[in-house]
Amino acid sequence: MGPGILTRYSKQVLGGILAVFAIMAAVLLYFRFRSPVGGVSPHEMVNDLYEWEYMTFTAEQEVYSTDVNTILLYFRNDAPDGVVWLSSRQSSFAYELEYWKDGAWHRMRPVVKSPQWSDTGGTPKTDIVNWNGGEITLHCDIAHDYPTPLRAGRYRIVIPDCEHMKGALADLTVEFEVR
């Protein structure tokens, strides 16, 4: 009997296996070392809810250090009527972090599938903020959801697809600086 298939074609089999491992290593290295800054943000029109002039959306501080862990956001609805839903039928009760680069907002790539409000600060039991002074505090666990430390620059947190009245959706944002 002649040599077996592995003996006869050992160079080709070994070369194929090494090529597969090289491709897998290249893909893993790409995802490991790519920039945490992603593509341009799809959120162009922001903070334009009905009766927005009666609402405030702010971060606890205007400037954070690069090693920030959690950012607290405060939303207050002083509108004369109508509740605000901070999530809609199209999105979960989540947030997105974006970075200002080259004259446009860019999405940051999260390290988790969908960044959610932090449990450590007491996740809000509801995503509804009542009118006439309704308030909510949101805890964004940046260190858990995104690669840290953050680079210095201008950031914003986006809550997509919020709803006030008449089913109109709007993206809410709050901006802050990282130094």
PDB file of C-alpha atoms in Angstrom:
ATOM      1  CA  MET A   1       0.000   0.000   0.000  1.00  0.00           C
ATOM      2  CA  GLY A   2       1.027   3.537  -0.709  1.00  0.00           C
ATOM      3  CA  PRO A   3       1.351   6.451   1.682  1.00  0.00           C
ATOM      4  CA  GLY A   4      -1.839   7.743   3.315  1.00  0.00           C
ATOM      5  CA  ILE A   5      -3.557  10.985   2.388  1.00  0.00           C
ATOM      6  CA  LEU A   6      -2.061  12.821   5.377  1.00  0.00           C
ATOM      7  CA  THR A   7       1.417  11.659   4.511  1.00  0.00           C
ATOM      8  CA  ARG A   8       1.092  12.337   0.833  1.00  0.00           C
ATOM      9  CA  TYR A   9      -0.478  15.804   1.208  1.00  0.00           C
ATOM     10  CA  SER A  10       0.991  16.746   4.584  1.00  0.00           C
ATOM     11  CA  LYS A  11       2.483  20.021   3.358  1.00  0.00           C
ATOM     12  CA  GLN A  12      -0.837  21.181   1.896  1.00  0.00           C
ATOM     13  CA  VAL A  13      -2.831  20.107   4.988  1.00  0.00           C
ATOM     14  CA  LEU A  14      -0.348  21.715   7.370  1.00  0.00           C
ATOM     15  CA  GLY A  15      -0.271  24.872   5.228  1.00  0.00           C
ATOM     16  CA  GLY A  16      -4.095  25.042   5.203  1.00  0.00           C
ATOM     17  CA  ILE A  17      -4.288  24.651   8.984  1.00  0.00           C
ATOM     18  CA  LEU A  18      -1.654  27.349   9.500  1.00  0.00           C
ATOM     19  CA  ALA A  19      -3.502  29.674   7.095  1.00  0.00           C
ATOM     20  CA  VAL A  20      -6.755  29.225   9.042  1.00  0.00           C
ATOM     21  CA  PHE A  21      -4.978  29.990  12.344  1.00  0.00           C
ATOM     22  CA  ALA A  22      -3.287  33.041  10.805  1.00  0.00           C
ATOM     23  CA  ILE A  23      -6.636  34.398   9.581  1.00  0.00           C
ATOM     24  CA  MET A  24      -8.248  33.799  12.993  1.00  0.00           C
ATOM     25  CA  ALA A  25      -5.335  35.558  14.748  1.00  0.00           C
ATOM     26  CA  ALA A  26      -5.565  38.514  12.347  1.00  0.00           C
ATOM     27  CA  VAL A  27      -9.310  38.898  12.997  1.00  0.00           C
ATOM     28  CA  LEU A  28      -8.820  38.718  16.781  1.00  0.00           C
ATOM     29  CA  LEU A  29      -5.993  41.267  16.650  1.00  0.00           C
ATOM     30  CA  TYR A  30      -8.099  43.587  14.510  1.00  0.00           C
ATOM     31  CA  PHE A  31     -10.959  43.604  17.029  1.00  0.00           C
ATOM     32  CA  ARG A  32      -8.561  43.912  19.959  1.00  0.00           C
ATOM     33  CA  PHE A  33      -6.588  46.892  18.653  1.00  0.00           C
ATOM     34  CA  ARG A  34      -9.103  48.841  16.560  1.00  0.00           C
ATOM     35  CA  SER A  35     -10.045  52.323  17.666  1.00  0.00           C
ATOM     36  CA  PRO A  36     -12.825  52.623  20.257  1.00  0.00           C
ATOM     37  CA  VAL A  37     -14.249  55.443  18.115  1.00  0.00           C
ATOM     38  CA  GLY A  38     -16.680  54.110  15.530  1.00  0.00           C
ATOM     39  CA  GLY A  39     -18.603  55.587  12.632  1.00  0.00           C
ATOM     40  CA  VAL A  40     -20.450  58.871  12.368  1.00  0.00           C
ATOM     41  CA  SER A  41     -23.485  59.180  14.617  1.00  0.00           C
ATOM     42  CA  PRO A  42     -26.953  58.783  13.092  1.00  0.00           C
ATOM     43  CA  HIS A  43     -28.365  61.199  15.709  1.00  0.00           C
ATOM     44  CA  GLU A  44     -28.542  64.508  13.849  1.00  0.00           C
ATOM     45  CA  MET A  45     -31.642  66.181  15.324  1.00  0.00           C
ATOM     46  CA  VAL A  46     -31.417  66.067  19.103  1.00  0.00           C
ATOM     47  CA  ASN A  47     -33.242  67.569  22.065  1.00  0.00           C
ATOM     48  CA  ASP A  48     -36.287  68.560  20.041  1.00  0.00           C
ATOM     49  CA  LEU A  49     -39.112  67.005  22.052  1.00  0.00           C
ATOM     50  CA  TYR A  50     -42.445  68.770  22.058  1.00  0.00           C
ATOM     51  CA  GLU A  51     -42.290  71.481  24.806  1.00  0.00           C
ATOM     52  CA  TRP A  52     -38.500  70.972  25.154  1.00  0.00           C
ATOM     53  CA  GLU A  53     -38.173  74.502  26.539  1.00  0.00           C
ATOM     54  CA  TYR A  54     -39.793  73.201  29.756  1.00  0.00           C
ATOM     55  CA  MET A  55     -37.332  70.331  30.205  1.00  0.00           C
ATOM     56  CA  THR A  56     -33.756  70.074  31.435  1.00  0.00           C
ATOM     57  CA  PHE A  57     -31.268  67.288  30.786  1.00  0.00           C
ATOM     58  CA  THR A  58     -27.841  67.683  32.415  1.00  0.00           C
ATOM     59  CA  ALA A  59     -24.810  65.745  33.565  1.00  0.00           C
ATOM     60  CA  GLU A  60     -23.696  65.931  37.176  1.00  0.00           C
ATOM     61  CA  GLN A  61     -20.472  67.695  36.090  1.00  0.00           C
ATOM     62  CA  GLU A  62     -19.372  69.552  32.983  1.00  0.00           C
ATOM     63  CA  VAL A  63     -15.816  68.121  33.122  1.00  0.00           C
ATOM     64  CA  TYR A  64     -14.704  64.577  34.027  1.00  0.00           C
ATOM     65  CA  SER A  65     -11.295  62.934  34.315  1.00  0.00           C
ATOM     66  CA  THR A  66     -10.195  60.331  31.748  1.00  0.00           C
ATOM     67  CA  ASP A  67     -10.639  57.546  34.306  1.00  0.00           C
ATOM     68  CA  VAL A  68     -14.313  58.315  34.984  1.00  0.00           C
ATOM     69  CA  ASN A  69     -16.362  55.289  36.079  1.00  0.00           C
ATOM     70  CA  THR A  70     -19.943  56.537  36.350  1.00  0.00           C
ATOM     71  CA  ILE A  71     -21.713  59.598  35.021  1.00  0.00           C
ATOM     72  CA  LEU A  72     -24.953  60.747  36.625  1.00  0.00           C
ATOM     73  CA  LEU A  73     -27.579  62.341  34.395  1.00  0.00           C
ATOM     74  CA  TYR A  74     -30.568  64.338  35.598  1.00  0.00           C
ATOM     75  CA  PHE A  75     -33.728  64.774  33.556  1.00  0.00           C
ATOM     76  CA  ARG A  76     -36.534  67.096  34.700  1.00  0.00           C
ATOM     77  CA  ASN A  77     -39.902  67.548  32.985  1.00  0.00           C
ATOM     78  CA  ASP A  78     -41.547  70.874  33.847  1.00  0.00           C
ATOM     79  CA  ALA A  79     -43.916  70.708  30.861  1.00  0.00           C
ATOM     80  CA  PRO A  80     -47.502  71.674  31.728  1.00  0.00           C
ATOM     81  CA  ASP A  81     -48.854  68.371  30.405  1.00  0.00           C
ATOM     82  CA  GLY A  82     -47.662  65.018  29.119  1.00  0.00           C
ATOM     83  CA  VAL A  83     -45.227  62.462  30.430  1.00  0.00           C
ATOM     84  CA  VAL A  84     -41.880  61.727  28.760  1.00  0.00           C
ATOM     85  CA  TRP A  85     -40.902  58.146  27.949  1.00  0.00           C
ATOM     86  CA  LEU A  86     -37.118  57.792  27.987  1.00  0.00           C
ATOM     87  CA  SER A  87     -37.398  54.714  25.800  1.00  0.00           C
ATOM     88  CA  SER A  88     -39.823  53.862  23.059  1.00  0.00           C
ATOM     89  CA  ARG A  89     -41.176  50.804  21.348  1.00  0.00           C
ATOM     90  CA  GLN A  90     -38.158  50.877  19.012  1.00  0.00           C
ATOM     91  CA  SER A  91     -35.387  50.877  21.639  1.00  0.00           C
ATOM     92  CA  SER A  92     -34.595  49.493  25.057  1.00  0.00           C
ATOM     93  CA  PHE A  93     -33.970  51.646  28.113  1.00  0.00           C
ATOM     94  CA  ALA A  94     -30.353  52.247  27.129  1.00  0.00           C
ATOM     95  CA  TYR A  95     -27.836  54.913  26.226  1.00  0.00           C
ATOM     96  CA  GLU A  96     -25.032  55.530  23.728  1.00  0.00           C
ATOM     97  CA  LEU A  97     -21.719  57.321  24.220  1.00  0.00           C
ATOM     98  CA  GLU A  98     -20.406  59.522  21.396  1.00  0.00           C
ATOM     99  CA  TYR A  99     -17.148  61.409  20.787  1.00  0.00           C
ATOM    100  CA  TRP A 100     -16.594  64.692  18.868  1.00  0.00           C
ATOM    101  CA  LYS A 101     -13.959  64.119  16.188  1.00  0.00           C
ATOM    102  CA  ASP A 102     -13.197  65.867  12.887  1.00  0.00           C
ATOM    103  CA  GLY A 103     -16.220  68.158  13.120  1.00  0.00           C
ATOM    104  CA  ALA A 104     -18.811  65.400  13.711  1.00  0.00           C
ATOM    105  CA  TRP A 105     -20.127  63.142  16.445  1.00  0.00           C
ATOM    106  CA  HIS A 106     -18.910  59.538  16.279  1.00  0.00           C
ATOM    107  CA  ARG A 107     -20.263  56.537  18.132  1.00  0.00           C
ATOM    108  CA  MET A 108     -18.020  54.890  20.695  1.00  0.00           C
ATOM    109  CA  ARG A 109     -17.817  51.104  20.409  1.00  0.00           C
ATOM    110  CA  PRO A 110     -19.217  49.513  23.583  1.00  0.00           C
ATOM    111  CA  VAL A 111     -17.612  46.488  25.208  1.00  0.00           C
ATOM    112  CA  VAL A 112     -21.070  45.088  26.038  1.00  0.00           C
ATOM    113  CA  LYS A 113     -23.862  44.315  23.592  1.00  0.00           C
ATOM    114  CA  SER A 114     -26.226  47.077  24.730  1.00  0.00           C
ATOM    115  CA  PRO A 115     -25.189  49.584  27.421  1.00  0.00           C
ATOM    116  CA  GLN A 116     -27.946  49.789  30.030  1.00  0.00           C
ATOM    117  CA  TRP A 117     -28.439  52.000  33.058  1.00  0.00           C
ATOM    118  CA  SER A 118     -26.266  50.893  35.957  1.00  0.00           C
ATOM    119  CA  ASP A 119     -27.630  48.698  38.725  1.00  0.00           C
ATOM    120  CA  THR A 120     -25.130  50.126  41.220  1.00  0.00           C
ATOM    121  CA  GLY A 121     -26.845  53.476  41.417  1.00  0.00           C
ATOM    122  CA  GLY A 122     -30.317  52.038  41.499  1.00  0.00           C
ATOM    123  CA  THR A 123     -31.681  51.458  38.034  1.00  0.00           C
ATOM    124  CA  PRO A 124     -34.821  53.526  37.561  1.00  0.00           C
ATOM    125  CA  LYS A 125     -37.903  51.374  38.031  1.00  0.00           C
ATOM    126  CA  THR A 126     -39.619  53.190  35.194  1.00  0.00           C
ATOM    127  CA  ASP A 127     -38.675  55.062  32.073  1.00  0.00           C
ATOM    128  CA  ILE A 128     -41.582  57.509  32.488  1.00  0.00           C
ATOM    129  CA  VAL A 129     -41.039  61.063  33.769  1.00  0.00           C
ATOM    130  CA  ASN A 130     -44.227  62.877  34.786  1.00  0.00           C
ATOM    131  CA  TRP A 131     -45.011  66.502  33.945  1.00  0.00           C
ATOM    132  CA  ASN A 132     -44.997  69.469  36.358  1.00  0.00           C
ATOM    133  CA  GLY A 133     -41.605  68.706  37.889  1.00  0.00           C
ATOM    134  CA  GLY A 134     -41.128  64.988  37.365  1.00  0.00           C
ATOM    135  CA  GLU A 135     -37.468  63.976  37.700  1.00  0.00           C
ATOM    136  CA  ILE A 136     -35.264  60.967  37.091  1.00  0.00           C
ATOM    137  CA  THR A 137     -31.586  60.270  37.815  1.00  0.00           C
ATOM    138  CA  LEU A 138     -29.760  57.957  35.435  1.00  0.00           C
ATOM    139  CA  HIS A 139     -26.448  56.219  36.211  1.00  0.00           C
ATOM    140  CA  CYS A 140     -24.238  55.553  33.179  1.00  0.00           C
ATOM    141  CA  ASP A 141     -21.604  52.972  34.138  1.00  0.00           C
ATOM    142  CA  ILE A 142     -19.066  54.115  31.546  1.00  0.00           C
ATOM    143  CA  ALA A 143     -16.269  51.882  32.901  1.00  0.00           C
ATOM    144  CA  HIS A 144     -18.467  48.790  32.487  1.00  0.00           C
ATOM    145  CA  ASP A 145     -19.982  49.617  29.092  1.00  0.00           C
ATOM    146  CA  TYR A 146     -17.147  51.303  27.151  1.00  0.00           C
ATOM    147  CA  PRO A 147     -13.347  51.000  26.854  1.00  0.00           C
ATOM    148  CA  THR A 148     -11.658  53.091  29.525  1.00  0.00           C
ATOM    149  CA  PRO A 149      -9.786  55.238  30.230  1.00  0.00           C
ATOM    150  CA  LEU A 150     -11.513  57.672  27.891  1.00  0.00           C
ATOM    151  CA  ARG A 151      -9.347  59.906  25.736  1.00  0.00           C
ATOM    152  CA  ALA A 152      -9.520  63.631  26.383  1.00  0.00           C
ATOM    153  CA  GLY A 153     -12.116  65.481  24.354  1.00  0.00           C
ATOM    154  CA  ARG A 154     -15.803  66.335  24.003  1.00  0.00           C
ATOM    155  CA  TYR A 155     -18.389  63.579  24.607  1.00  0.00           C
ATOM    156  CA  ARG A 156     -22.135  63.260  24.698  1.00  0.00           C
ATOM    157  CA  ILE A 157     -24.551  60.648  25.986  1.00  0.00           C
ATOM    158  CA  VAL A 158     -27.545  59.937  23.774  1.00  0.00           C
ATOM    159  CA  ILE A 159     -30.852  58.427  24.827  1.00  0.00           C
ATOM    160  CA  PRO A 160     -32.399  57.424  21.497  1.00  0.00           C
ATOM    161  CA  ASP A 161     -36.090  57.494  20.601  1.00  0.00           C
ATOM    162  CA  CYS A 162     -37.630  59.284  23.573  1.00  0.00           C
ATOM    163  CA  GLU A 163     -41.298  60.193  23.314  1.00  0.00           C
ATOM    164  CA  HIS A 164     -43.346  63.041  24.792  1.00  0.00           C
ATOM    165  CA  MET A 165     -46.691  63.565  23.108  1.00  0.00           C
ATOM    166  CA  LYS A 166     -48.398  62.533  19.907  1.00  0.00           C
ATOM    167  CA  GLY A 167     -45.976  59.676  19.293  1.00  0.00           C
ATOM    168  CA  ALA A 168     -43.161  61.903  18.005  1.00  0.00           C
ATOM    169  CA  LEU A 169     -39.732  60.467  18.805  1.00  0.00           C
ATOM    170  CA  ALA A 170     -36.622  62.477  19.647  1.00  0.00           C
ATOM    171  CA  ASP A 171     -33.059  61.682  20.683  1.00  0.00           C
ATOM    172  CA  LEU A 172     -31.990  63.355  23.934  1.00  0.00           C
ATOM    173  CA  THR A 173     -28.356  64.272  24.494  1.00  0.00           C
ATOM    174  CA  VAL A 174     -26.197  65.779  27.174  1.00  0.00           C
ATOM    175  CA  GLU A 175     -22.632  66.927  26.488  1.00  0.00           C
ATOM    176  CA  PHE A 176     -19.551  66.989  28.739  1.00  0.00           C
ATOM    177  CA  GLU A 177     -15.791  67.338  28.535  1.00  0.00           C
ATOM    178  CA  VAL A 178     -13.153  64.757  29.487  1.00  0.00           C
ATOM    179  CA  ARG A 179      -9.687  66.008  30.487  1.00  0.00           C
TER     180      ARG A 179
END
